[in-house]
CSV table of N, CA and C in Angstrom, one decimal:
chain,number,residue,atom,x,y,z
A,1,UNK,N,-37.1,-6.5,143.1
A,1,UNK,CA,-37.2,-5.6,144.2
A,1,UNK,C,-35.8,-5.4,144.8
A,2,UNK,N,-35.3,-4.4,145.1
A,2,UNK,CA,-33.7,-3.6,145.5
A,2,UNK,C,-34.0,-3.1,146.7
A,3,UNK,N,-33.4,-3.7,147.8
A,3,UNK,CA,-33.2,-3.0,148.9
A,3,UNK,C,-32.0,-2.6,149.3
A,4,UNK,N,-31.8,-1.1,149.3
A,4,UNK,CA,-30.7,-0.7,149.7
A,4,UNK,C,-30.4,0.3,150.4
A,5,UNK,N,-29.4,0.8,151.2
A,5,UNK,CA,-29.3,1.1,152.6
A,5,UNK,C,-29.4,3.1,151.8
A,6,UNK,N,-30.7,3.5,152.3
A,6,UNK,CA,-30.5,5.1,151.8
A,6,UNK,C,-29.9,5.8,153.1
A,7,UNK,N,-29.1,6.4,152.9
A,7,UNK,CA,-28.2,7.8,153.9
A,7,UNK,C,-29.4,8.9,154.2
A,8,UNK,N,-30.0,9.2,152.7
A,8,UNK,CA,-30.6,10.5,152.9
A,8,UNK,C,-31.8,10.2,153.3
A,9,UNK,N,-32.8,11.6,154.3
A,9,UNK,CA,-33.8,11.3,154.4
A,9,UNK,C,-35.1,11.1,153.2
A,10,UNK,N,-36.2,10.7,153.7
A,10,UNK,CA,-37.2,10.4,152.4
A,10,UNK,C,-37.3,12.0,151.8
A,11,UNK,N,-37.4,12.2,151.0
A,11,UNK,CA,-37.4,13.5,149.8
A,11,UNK,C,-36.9,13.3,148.7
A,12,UNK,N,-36.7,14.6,148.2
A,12,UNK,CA,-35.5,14.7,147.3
A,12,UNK,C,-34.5,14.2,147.1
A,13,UNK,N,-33.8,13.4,147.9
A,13,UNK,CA,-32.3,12.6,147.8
A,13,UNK,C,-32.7,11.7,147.6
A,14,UNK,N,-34.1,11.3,148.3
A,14,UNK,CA,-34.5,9.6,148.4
A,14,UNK,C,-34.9,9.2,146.6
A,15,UNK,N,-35.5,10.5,145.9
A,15,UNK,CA,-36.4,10.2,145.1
A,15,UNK,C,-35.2,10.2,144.1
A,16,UNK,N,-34.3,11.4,144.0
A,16,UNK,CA,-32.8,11.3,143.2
A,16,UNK,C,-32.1,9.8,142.9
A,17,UNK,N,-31.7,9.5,144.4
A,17,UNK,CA,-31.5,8.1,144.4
A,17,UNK,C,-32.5,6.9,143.6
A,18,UNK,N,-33.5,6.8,144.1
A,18,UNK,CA,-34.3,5.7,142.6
A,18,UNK,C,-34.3,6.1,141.1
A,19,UNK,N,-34.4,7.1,140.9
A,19,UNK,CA,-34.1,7.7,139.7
A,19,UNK,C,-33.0,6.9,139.0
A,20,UNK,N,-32.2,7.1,139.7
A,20,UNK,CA,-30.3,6.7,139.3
A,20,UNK,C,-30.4,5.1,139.4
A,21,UNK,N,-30.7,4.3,140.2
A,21,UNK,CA,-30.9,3.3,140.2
A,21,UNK,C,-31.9,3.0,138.9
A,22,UNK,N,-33.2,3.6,138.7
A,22,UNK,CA,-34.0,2.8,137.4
A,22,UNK,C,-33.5,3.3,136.3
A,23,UNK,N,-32.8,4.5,136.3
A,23,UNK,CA,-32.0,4.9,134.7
A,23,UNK,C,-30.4,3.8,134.4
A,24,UNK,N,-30.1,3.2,135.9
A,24,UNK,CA,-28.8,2.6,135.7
A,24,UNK,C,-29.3,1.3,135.3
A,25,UNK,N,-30.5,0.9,135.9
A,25,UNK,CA,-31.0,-0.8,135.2
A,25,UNK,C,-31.4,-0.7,133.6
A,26,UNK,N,-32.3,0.3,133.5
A,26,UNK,CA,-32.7,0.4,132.2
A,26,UNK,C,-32.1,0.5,131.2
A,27,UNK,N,-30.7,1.6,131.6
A,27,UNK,CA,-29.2,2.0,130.5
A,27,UNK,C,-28.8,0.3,130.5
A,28,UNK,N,-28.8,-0.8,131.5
A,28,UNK,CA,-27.8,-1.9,131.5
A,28,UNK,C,-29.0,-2.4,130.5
A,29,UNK,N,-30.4,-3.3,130.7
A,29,UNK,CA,-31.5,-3.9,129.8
A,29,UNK,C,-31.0,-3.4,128.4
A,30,UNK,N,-30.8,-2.1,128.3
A,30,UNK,CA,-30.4,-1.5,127.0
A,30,UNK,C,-29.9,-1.2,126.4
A,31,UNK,N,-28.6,-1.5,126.6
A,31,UNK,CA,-27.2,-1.1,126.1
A,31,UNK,C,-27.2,-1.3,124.8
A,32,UNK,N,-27.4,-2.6,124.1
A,32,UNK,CA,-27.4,-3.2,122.7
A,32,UNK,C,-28.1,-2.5,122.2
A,33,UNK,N,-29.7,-2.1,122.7
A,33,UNK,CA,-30.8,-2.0,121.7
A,33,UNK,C,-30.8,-0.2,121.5
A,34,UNK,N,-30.2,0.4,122.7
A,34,UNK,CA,-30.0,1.7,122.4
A,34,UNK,C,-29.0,2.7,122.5
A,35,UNK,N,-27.4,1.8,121.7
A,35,UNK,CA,-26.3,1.8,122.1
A,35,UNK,C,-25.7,2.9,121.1
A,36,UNK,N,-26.4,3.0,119.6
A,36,UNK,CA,-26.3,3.8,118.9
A,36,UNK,C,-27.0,5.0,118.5
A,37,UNK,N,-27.8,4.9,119.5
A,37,UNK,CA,-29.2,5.9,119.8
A,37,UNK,C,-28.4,7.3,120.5
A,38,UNK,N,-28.2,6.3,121.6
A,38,UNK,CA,-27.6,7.3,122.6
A,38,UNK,C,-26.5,7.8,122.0
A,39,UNK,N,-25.5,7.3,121.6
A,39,UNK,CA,-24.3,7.7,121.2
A,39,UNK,C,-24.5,8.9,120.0
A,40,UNK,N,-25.8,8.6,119.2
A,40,UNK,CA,-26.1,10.1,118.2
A,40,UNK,C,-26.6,11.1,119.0
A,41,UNK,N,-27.3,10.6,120.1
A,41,UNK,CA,-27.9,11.9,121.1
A,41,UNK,C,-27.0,13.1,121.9
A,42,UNK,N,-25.9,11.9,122.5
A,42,UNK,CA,-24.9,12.7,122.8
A,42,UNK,C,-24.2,14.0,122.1
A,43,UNK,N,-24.0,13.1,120.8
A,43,UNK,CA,-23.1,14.3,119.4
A,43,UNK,C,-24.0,15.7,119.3
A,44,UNK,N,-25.6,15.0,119.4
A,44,UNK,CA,-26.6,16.6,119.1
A,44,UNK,C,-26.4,17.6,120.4
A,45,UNK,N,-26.4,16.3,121.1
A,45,UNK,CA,-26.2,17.7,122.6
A,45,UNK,C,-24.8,18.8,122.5
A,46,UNK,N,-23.5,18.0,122.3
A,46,UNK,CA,-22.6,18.4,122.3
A,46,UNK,C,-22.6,19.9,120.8
């Protein structure tokens, strides 16, 4: 559990903000296992 000090009110910033937080834990849990995943995903986008 993460408690951290939000600026914005509850909405859309609030909900922005956890977003960023569970994509930035998940990207760290999975760097190894989806490190060449991502890096092909990038190249398709580009």
């Amino acid at each position: 559990m993460f408690i951290l000090p939000i600026r914005t009110v509850p909405g859309k910033g609030a909900i922005e903000n956890m977003n960023r937080l569970y994509q930035a834990i998940y990207t760290q849990e999975n760097r190894f296992q989806g490190n060449i995943k991502n890096y092909i995903k990038e190249i398709i986008k580009k």
